[in-house]
Coordinates of C-alpha atoms and ligand atoms in Angstrom, one line a residue:
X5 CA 154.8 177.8 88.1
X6 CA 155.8 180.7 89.2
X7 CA 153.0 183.8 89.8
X8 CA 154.6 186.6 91.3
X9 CA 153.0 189.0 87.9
X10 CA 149.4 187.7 89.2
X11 CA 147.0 189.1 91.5
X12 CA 143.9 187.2 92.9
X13 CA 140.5 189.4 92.7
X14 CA 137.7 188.2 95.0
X15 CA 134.6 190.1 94.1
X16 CA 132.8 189.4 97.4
X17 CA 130.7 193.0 97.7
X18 CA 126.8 192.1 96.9
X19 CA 124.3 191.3 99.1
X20 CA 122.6 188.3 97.7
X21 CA 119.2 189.3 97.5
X22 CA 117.8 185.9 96.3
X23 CA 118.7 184.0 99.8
X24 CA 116.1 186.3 101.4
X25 CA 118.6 186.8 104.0
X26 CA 120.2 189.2 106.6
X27 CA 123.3 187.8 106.3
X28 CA 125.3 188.3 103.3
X29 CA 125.4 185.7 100.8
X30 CA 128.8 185.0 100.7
X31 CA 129.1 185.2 104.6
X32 CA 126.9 181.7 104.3
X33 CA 128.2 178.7 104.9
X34 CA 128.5 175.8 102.9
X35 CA 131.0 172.5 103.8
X36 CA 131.7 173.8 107.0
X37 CA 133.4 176.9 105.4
X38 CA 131.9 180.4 104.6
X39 CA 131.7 180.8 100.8
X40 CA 134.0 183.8 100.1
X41 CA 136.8 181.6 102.8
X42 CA 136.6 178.3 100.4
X43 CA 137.3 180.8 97.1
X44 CA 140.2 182.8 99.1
X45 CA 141.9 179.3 100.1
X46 CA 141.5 177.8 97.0
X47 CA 143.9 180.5 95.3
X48 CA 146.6 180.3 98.2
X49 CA 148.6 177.4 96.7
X50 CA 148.7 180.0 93.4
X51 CA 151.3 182.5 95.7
X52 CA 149.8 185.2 93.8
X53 CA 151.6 188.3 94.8
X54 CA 148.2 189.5 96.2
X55 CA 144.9 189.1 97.0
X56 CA 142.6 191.5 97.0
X57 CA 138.7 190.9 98.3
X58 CA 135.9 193.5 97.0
X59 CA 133.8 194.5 100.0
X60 CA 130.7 195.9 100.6
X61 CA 127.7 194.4 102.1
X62 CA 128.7 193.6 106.0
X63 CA 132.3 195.1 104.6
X64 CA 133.6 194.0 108.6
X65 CA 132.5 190.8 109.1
X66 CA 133.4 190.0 105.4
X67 CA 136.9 191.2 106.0
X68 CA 136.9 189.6 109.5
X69 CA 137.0 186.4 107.7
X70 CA 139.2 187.1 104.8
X71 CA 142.4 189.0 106.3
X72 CA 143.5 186.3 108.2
X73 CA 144.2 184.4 104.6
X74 CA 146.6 186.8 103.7
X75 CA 144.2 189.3 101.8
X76 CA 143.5 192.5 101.5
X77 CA 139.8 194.0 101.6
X78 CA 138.9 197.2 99.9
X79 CA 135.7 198.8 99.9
X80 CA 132.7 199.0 96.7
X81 CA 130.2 201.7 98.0
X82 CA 127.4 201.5 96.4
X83 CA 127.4 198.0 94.7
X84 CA 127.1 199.2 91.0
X85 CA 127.7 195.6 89.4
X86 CA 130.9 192.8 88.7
X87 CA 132.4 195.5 86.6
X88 CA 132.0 198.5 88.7
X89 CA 133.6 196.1 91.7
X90 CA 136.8 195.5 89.3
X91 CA 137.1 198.7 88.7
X92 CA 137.0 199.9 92.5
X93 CA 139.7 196.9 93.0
X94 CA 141.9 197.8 90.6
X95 CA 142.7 201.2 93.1
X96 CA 143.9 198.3 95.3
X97 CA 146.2 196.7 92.7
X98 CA 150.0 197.0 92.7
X99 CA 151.8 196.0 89.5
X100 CA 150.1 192.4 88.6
X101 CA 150.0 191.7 84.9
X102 CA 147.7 189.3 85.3
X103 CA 144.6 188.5 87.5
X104 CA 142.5 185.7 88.4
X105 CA 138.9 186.6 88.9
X106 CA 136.8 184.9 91.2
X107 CA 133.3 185.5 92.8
X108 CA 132.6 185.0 96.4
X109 CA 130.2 183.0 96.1
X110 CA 130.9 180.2 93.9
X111 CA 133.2 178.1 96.6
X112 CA 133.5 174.9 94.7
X113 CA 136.7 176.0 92.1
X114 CA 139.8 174.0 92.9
X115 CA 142.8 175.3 92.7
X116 CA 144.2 172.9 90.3
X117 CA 141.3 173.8 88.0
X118 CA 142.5 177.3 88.8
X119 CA 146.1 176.3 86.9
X120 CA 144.9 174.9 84.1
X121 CA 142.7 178.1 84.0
X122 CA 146.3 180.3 84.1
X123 CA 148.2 177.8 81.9
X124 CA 145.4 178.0 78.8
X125 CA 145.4 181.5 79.4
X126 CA 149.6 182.3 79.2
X127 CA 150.1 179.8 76.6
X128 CA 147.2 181.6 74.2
X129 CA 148.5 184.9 75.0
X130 CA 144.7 185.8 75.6
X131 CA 143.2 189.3 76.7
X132 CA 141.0 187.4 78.8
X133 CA 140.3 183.4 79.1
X134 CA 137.0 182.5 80.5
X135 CA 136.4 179.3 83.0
X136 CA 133.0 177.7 81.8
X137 CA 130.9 174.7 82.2
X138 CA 128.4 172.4 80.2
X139 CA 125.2 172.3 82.4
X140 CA 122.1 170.3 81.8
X141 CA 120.6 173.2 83.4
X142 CA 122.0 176.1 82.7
X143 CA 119.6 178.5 83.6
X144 CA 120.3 181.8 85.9
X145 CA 123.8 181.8 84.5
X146 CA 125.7 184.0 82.1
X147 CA 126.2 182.0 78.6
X148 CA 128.7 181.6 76.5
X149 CA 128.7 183.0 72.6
X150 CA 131.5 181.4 71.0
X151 CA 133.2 182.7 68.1
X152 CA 135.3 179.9 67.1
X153 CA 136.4 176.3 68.6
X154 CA 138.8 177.9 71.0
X155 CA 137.5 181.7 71.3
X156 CA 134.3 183.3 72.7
X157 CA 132.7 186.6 71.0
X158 CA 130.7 187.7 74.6
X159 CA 128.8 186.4 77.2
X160 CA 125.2 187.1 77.4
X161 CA 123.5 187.8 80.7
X162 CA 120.7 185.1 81.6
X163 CA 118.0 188.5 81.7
X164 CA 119.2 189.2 78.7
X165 CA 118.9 186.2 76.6
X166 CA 117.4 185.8 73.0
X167 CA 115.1 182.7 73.1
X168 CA 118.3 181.2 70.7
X169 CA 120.9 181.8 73.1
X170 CA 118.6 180.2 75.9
X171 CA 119.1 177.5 74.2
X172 CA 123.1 177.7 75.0
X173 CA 124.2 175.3 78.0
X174 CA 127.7 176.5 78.2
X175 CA 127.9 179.1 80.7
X176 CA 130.1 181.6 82.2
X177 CA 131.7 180.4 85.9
X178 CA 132.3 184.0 86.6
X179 CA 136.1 182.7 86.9
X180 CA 138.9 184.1 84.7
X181 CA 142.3 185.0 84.3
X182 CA 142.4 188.5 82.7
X183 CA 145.9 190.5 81.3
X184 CA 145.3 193.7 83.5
X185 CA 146.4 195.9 80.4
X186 CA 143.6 194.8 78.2
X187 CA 140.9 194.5 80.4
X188 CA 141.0 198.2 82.0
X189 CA 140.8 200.0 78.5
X190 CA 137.4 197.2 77.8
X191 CA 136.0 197.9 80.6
X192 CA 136.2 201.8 80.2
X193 CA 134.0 201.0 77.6
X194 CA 131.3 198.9 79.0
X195 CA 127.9 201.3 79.5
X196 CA 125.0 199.6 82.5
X197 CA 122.8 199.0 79.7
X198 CA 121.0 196.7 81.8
X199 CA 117.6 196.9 84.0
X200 CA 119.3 196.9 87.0
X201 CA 121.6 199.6 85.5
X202 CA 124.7 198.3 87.0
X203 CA 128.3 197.7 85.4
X204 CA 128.9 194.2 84.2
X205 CA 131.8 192.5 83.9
X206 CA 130.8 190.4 81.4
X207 CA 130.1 193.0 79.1
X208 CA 133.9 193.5 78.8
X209 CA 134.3 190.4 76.7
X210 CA 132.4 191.6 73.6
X211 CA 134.5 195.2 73.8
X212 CA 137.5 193.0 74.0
X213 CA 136.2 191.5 70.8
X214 CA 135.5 195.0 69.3
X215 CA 139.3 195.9 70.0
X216 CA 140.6 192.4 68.2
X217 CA 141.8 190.9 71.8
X218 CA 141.5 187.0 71.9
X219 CA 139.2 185.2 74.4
X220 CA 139.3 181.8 75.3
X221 CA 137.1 180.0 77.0
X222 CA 138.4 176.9 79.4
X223 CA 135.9 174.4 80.0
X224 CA 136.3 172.8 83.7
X225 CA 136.7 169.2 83.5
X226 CA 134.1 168.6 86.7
X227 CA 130.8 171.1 85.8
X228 CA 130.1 170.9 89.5
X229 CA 133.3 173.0 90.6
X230 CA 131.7 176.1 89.3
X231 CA 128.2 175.7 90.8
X232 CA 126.9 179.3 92.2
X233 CA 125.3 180.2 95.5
X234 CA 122.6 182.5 94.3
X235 CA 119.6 180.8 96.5
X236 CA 119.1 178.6 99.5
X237 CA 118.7 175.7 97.2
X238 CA 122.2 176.2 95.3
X239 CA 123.5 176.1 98.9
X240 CA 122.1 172.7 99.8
X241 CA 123.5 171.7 96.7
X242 CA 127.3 173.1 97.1
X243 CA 127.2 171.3 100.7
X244 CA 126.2 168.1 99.4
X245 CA 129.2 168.2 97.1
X246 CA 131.5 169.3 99.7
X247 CA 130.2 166.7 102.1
X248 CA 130.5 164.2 99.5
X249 CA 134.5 165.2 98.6
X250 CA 135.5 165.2 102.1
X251 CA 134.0 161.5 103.1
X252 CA 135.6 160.7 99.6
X253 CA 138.8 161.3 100.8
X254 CA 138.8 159.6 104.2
X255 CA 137.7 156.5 102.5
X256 CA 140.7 156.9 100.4
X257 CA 142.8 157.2 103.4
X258 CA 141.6 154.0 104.6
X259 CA 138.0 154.9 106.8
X260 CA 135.3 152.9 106.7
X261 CA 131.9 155.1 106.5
X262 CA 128.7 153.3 106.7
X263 CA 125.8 155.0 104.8
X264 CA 128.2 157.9 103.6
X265 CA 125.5 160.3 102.4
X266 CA 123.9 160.1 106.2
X267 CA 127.6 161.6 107.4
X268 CA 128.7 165.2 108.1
X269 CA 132.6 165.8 108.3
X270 CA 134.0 169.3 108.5
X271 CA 136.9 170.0 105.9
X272 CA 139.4 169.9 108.9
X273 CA 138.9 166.8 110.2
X274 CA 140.9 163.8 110.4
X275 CA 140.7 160.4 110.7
X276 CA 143.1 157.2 111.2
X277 CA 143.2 153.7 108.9
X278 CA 140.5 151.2 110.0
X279 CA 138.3 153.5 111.9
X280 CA 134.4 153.0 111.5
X281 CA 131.9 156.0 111.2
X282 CA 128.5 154.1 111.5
X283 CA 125.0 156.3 109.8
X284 CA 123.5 159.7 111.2
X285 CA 127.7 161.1 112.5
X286 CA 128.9 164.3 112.6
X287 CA 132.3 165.2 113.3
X288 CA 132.9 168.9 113.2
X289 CA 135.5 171.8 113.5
X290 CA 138.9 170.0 114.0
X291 CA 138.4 166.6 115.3
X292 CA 140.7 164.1 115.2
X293 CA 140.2 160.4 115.5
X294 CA 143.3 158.0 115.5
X295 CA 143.3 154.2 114.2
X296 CA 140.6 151.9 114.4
X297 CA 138.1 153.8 116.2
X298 CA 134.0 153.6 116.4
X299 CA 132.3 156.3 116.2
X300 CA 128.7 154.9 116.2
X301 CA 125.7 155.9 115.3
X302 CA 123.5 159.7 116.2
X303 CA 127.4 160.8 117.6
X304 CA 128.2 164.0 117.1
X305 CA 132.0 165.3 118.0
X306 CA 132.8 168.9 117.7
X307 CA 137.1 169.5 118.4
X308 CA 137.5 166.7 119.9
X309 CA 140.5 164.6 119.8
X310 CA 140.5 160.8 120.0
X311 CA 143.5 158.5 120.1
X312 CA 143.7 155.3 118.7
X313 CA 140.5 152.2 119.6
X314 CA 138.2 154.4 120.9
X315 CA 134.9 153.6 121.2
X316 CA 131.9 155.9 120.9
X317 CA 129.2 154.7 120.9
X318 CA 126.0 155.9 120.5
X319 CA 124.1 159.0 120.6
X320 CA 127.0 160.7 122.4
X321 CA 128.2 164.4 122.5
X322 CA 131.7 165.4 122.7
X323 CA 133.0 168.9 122.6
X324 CA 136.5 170.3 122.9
X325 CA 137.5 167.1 124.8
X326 CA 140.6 164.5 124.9
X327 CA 139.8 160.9 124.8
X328 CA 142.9 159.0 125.1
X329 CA 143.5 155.3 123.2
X330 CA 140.6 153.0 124.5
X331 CA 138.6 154.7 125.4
X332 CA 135.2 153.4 125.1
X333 CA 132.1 156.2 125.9
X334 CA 128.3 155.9 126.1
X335 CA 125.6 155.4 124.7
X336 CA 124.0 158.7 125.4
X337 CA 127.4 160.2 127.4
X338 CA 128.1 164.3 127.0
X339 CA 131.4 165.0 127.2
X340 CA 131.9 169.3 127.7
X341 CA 134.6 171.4 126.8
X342 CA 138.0 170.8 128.6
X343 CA 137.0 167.1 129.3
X344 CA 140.0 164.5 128.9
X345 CA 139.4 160.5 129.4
X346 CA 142.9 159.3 130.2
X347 CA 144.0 155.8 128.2
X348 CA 140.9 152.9 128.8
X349 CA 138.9 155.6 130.7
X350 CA 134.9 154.9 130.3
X351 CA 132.2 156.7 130.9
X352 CA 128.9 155.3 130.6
X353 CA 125.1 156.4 129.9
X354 CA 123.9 159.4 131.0
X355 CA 127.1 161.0 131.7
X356 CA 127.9 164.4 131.5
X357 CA 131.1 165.9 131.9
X358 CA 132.9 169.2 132.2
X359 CA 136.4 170.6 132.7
X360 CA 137.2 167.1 134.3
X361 CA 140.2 164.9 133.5
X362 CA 139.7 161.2 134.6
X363 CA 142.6 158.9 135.3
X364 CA 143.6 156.2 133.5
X365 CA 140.8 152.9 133.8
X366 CA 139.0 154.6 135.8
X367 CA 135.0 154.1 135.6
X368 CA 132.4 156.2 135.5
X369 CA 129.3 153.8 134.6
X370 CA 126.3 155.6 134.7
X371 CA 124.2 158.7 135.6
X372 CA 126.6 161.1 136.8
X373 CA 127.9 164.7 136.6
X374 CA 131.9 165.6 136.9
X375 CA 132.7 169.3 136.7
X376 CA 135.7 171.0 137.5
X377 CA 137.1 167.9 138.9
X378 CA 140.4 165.8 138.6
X379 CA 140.2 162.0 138.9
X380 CA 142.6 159.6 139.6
X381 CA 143.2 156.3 138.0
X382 CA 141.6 153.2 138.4
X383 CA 138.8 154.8 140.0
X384 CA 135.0 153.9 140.4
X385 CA 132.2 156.5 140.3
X386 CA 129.1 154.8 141.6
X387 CA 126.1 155.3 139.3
X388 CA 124.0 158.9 140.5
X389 CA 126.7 160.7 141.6
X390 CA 127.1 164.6 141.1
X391 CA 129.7 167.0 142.0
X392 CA 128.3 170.0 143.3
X393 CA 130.5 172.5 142.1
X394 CA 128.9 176.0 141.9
X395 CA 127.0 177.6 144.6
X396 CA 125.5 180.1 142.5
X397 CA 128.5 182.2 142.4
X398 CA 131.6 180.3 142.2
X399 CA 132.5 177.4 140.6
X400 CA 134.8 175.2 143.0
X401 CA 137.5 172.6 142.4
X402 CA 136.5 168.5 143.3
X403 CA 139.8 166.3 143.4
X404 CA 139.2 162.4 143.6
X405 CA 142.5 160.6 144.3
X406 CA 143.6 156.8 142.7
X407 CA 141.8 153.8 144.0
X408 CA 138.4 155.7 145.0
X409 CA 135.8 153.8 145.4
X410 CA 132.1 156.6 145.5
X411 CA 129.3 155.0 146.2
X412 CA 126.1 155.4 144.1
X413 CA 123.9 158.3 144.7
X414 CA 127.0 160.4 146.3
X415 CA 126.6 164.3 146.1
X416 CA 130.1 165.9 146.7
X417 CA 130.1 169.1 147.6
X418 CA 132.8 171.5 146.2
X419 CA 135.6 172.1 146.9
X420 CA 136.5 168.9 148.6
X421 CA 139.2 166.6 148.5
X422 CA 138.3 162.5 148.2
X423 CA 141.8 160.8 148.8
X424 CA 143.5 158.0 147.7
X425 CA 142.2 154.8 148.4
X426 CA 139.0 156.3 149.9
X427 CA 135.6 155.0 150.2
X428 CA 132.8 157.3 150.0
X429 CA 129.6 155.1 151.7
X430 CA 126.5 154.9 149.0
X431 CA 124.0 158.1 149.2
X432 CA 126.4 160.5 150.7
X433 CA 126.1 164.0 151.2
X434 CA 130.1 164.5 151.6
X435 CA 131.2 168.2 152.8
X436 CA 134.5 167.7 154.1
X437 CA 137.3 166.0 152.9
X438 CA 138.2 162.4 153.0
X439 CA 141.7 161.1 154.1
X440 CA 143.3 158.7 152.1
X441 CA 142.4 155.0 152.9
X442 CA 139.4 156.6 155.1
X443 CA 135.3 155.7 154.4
X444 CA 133.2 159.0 154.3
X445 CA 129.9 158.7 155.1
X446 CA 127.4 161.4 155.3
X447 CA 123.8 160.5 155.5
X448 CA 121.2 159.8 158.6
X449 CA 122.1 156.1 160.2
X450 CA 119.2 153.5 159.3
X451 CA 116.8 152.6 162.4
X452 CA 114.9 149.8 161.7
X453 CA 111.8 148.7 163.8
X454 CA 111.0 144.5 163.8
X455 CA 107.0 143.8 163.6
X456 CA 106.3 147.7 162.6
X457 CA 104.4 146.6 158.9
X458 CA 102.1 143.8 160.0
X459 CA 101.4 146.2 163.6
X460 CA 100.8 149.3 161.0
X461 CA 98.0 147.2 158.6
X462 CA 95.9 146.4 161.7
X463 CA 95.7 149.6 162.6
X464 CA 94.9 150.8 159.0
X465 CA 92.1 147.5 158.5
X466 CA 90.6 148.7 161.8
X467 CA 89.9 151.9 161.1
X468 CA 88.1 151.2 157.9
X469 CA 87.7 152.6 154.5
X470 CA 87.6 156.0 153.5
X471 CA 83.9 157.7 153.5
X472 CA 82.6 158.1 149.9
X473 CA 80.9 161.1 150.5
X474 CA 84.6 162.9 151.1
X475 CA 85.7 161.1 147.5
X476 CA 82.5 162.9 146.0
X477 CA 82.9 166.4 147.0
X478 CA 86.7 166.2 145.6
X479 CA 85.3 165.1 142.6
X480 CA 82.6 167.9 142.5
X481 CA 85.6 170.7 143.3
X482 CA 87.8 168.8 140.4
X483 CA 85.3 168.9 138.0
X484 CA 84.2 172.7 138.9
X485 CA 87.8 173.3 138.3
X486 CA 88.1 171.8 135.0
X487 CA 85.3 174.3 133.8
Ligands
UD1_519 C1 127.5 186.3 87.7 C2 127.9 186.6 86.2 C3 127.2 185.4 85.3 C4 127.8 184.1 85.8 C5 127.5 183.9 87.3 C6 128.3 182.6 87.7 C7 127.9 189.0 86.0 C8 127.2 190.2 85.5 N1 127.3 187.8 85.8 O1 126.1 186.3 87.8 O2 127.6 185.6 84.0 O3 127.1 183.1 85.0 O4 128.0 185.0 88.0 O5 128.0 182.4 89.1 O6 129.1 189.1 86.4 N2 129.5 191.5 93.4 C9 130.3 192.6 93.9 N3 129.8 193.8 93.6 C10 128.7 194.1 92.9 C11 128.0 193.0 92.4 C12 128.4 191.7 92.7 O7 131.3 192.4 94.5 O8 128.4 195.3 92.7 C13 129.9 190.1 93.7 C14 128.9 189.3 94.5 O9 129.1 189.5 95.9 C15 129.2 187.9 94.0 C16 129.8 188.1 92.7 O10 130.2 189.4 92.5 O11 130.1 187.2 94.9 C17 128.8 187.7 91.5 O12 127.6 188.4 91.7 P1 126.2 187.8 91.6 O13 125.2 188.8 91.9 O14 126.2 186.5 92.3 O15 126.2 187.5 90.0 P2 125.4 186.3 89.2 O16 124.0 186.8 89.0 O17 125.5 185.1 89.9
MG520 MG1 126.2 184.5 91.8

């Protein structure tokens, strides 16, 4: 299909009073997206010949988000209503026949439902063809008079219903494909006639009518795909949904997810055949996991990348990181941005890392810190070491050669250089650097004195108890405290 005689219209300017927000509404996030990014992307695969966003409300951050996609923002100052917002975009139009309509804040519209929306609406030869839905509930929506099977006479405004047309569950997505030529003259026409005295849209449909122009309605196939985001509740809603689509898809692509509705997964992520996401995971922004990894349960994983048989398992963190194939990390290990496990790396519980790369097999078992530090393969960290790499103004550099054995309860002092082969003796404060193949030990020597207990307890049993009269007056001063 070609649509180089189409423009895309965002209207993206309100402020959303019902969230009870600061933020505006279609600034709020929903499936790992902001709203009004989800409606823009949906249209790309259309290769409109532009886009245009209405803006208003937090015009910057709004157009922070949506000129990277390609479109261009212009401004509605004040916000006089849907209609008043077309009219302020059509100053931004070039020579489009056609436009596709679309608020910000209803992010669920695919773009295939999109098509079908553009194909109904050529084929008719329609002044305007209108995307609607059947809800159950159809209330705080616009709904749908229909003239005949195929055409609609206006749309009604939900503040403006008769107790009849309450009774109406087709409603109006707020979606359409309009030809530019017939809509402008309608809308001239349309008067705020309204309590909140602002120009809608809608209203343009029954002066089409009045002119003899055809509109058709298009009812989407999937109600859900035109849900709205006027309240914190819709929200909740529209993420389920999201959440729901996207775990749908990696079990199509061959993941196992245990529990699905227990799972968050950003719309970016990927995942490889015969991997296992156990309950309570998140995996977020643009992690990747290869082939028949674990991610188990309470993880969360925020751009990280995993290779193939990596194990996570539980109650781990993992931000910007690398974790080459088998891996295995955790439970309870916190991987920190610019972290990367090279192949059958582990780290174990209570693990934290940080700007550290750690060879390949090499071990890091238990309760330790690593940052700003290179390790060598086929390594062991002893459990309780930490890298002391800051000195309250600088961070400093640790580099642990291949083959190092550290001894548990090591503190290594940064910068310092541990090399190959190296021991580091157990409870170390280590300052200086080790040579390869050399044992570093830095802690006082152990003096130990034969018969010292048994001579200690005969000195203690001679002298006697304690006098109670000392135990009372702590307890008086305690209790004198306590009032
Ligand atoms: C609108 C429709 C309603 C439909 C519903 C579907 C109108 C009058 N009503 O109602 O028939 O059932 O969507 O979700 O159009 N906006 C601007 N400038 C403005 C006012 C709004 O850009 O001056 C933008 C908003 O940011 C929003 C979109 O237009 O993204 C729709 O506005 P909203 O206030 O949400 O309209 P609804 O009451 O939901
Ligand atoms: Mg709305």
């Amino acid at each position: 299909m070609s649509n180089n005689d189409l423009a895309v219209i965002v209207l993206a300017a309100g402020k959303g009073t019902r969230l009870k927000s600061s933020l505006a509404k279609v600034l709020h996030r929903a499936g790992g997206r902001t709203l009004v990014e989800h409606v823009v992307r949906a249209c790309g695969p259309l290769k409109a010949r532009e886009t245009v966003v209405v803006v208003g409300y937090q015009a910057e951050q709004v157009t922070a988000v949506v000129e990277p996609l390609d479109a261009t923002a212009v401004l509605q100052q004040p916000q006089n209503g849907t209609g008043h917002a077309m009219q302020v975009a059509k100053r931004a139009l070039g020579r489009a026949k056609f436009a596709i309509v679309l608020p910000g804040d209803a992010p669920l519209v695919r773009t295939e439902t999109l098509k079908e929306l553009i194909t109904v609406h050529r084929n008719g030869n329609a002044a305007a063809t209108i995307l609607t839905a059947v809800l159950v509930d159809p209330s705080g929506y616009g709904r749908i008079l229909r003239k005949t099977e195929t055409t609609v006479s206006a749309i009604v405004e939900e503040s403006q219903l008769n107790d009849e047309q309450r009774e109406i569950n087709e409603i109006n997505s707020a979606i359409y494909c309009f030809t530019l030529e017939k809509l402008w003259p309608a809308l001239a026409q349309v008067k705020p006639n309204n309590k909140h005295r602002e120009l809608y849209l809608t209203d343009a449909v029954a002066a089409m009518n009045a002119k003899g122009d055809t509109v058709l309605a298009h009812v989407a196939a999937d109600s859900r795909e035109v849900l709205g985001c006027n309240t914190r509740a819709d929200l909740a809603e529209v993420d389920r949904i999201f959440r729901e689509w996207k775990r749908n898809a990696l079990m199509d692509a061959g993941v196992t997810i245990q529990l699905p509705e227990t799972v968050l997964i950003d719309p970016d992520v990927t995942a490889g055949e015969d991997t296992v996401i156990e309950p309570g995971v998140q995996l977020l922004g643009k992690t990747k996991l290869g082939e028949r990894c674990t991610i188990r349960t309470g993880s969360v994983l925020n751009d990280a990348v995993l290779g193939d048989d990596v194990t996570v398992e539980p109650h781990c963190v993992v931000v910007e990181s690398r974790l080459e194939n088998s891996v295995l990390i955790g439970p309870f290990a916190r991987m920190r941005p610019g972290s990367h496990l090279k192949t059958g790396a582990r780290l174990g519980n209570f693990v934290e890392t940080k700007k550290a790369v750690i060879g390949e097999g090499t071990k890091v078992p238990h309760l330790t810190y690593l940052g700003d530090a290179k390790v060598g393969p086929k390594t062991n960290i002893g459990a309780g070491t930490i890298i002391c790499n800051y000195d309250g103004f600088h961070k400093h550099p640790t580099n642990i050669g291949r083959g190092v054995f550290i001894g548990s309860d090591s503190v290594l002092v940064a910068p310092v250089r541990i090399g190959d082969g190296a021991y580091v003796a157990a409870g170390s404060v280590i300052t200086e650097n080790v040579p390869a193949d050399g044992l570093g030990i830095g802690r006082g020597r152990q003096v130990n004195k034969p018969g010292w207990a048994s001579k200690k307890r005969r000195e203690l049993a001679a002298a006697g108890q304690p006098k109670k009269t000392k135990k009372k007056s702590k307890r008086r001063k305690t209790s004198r405290k306590r009032k």
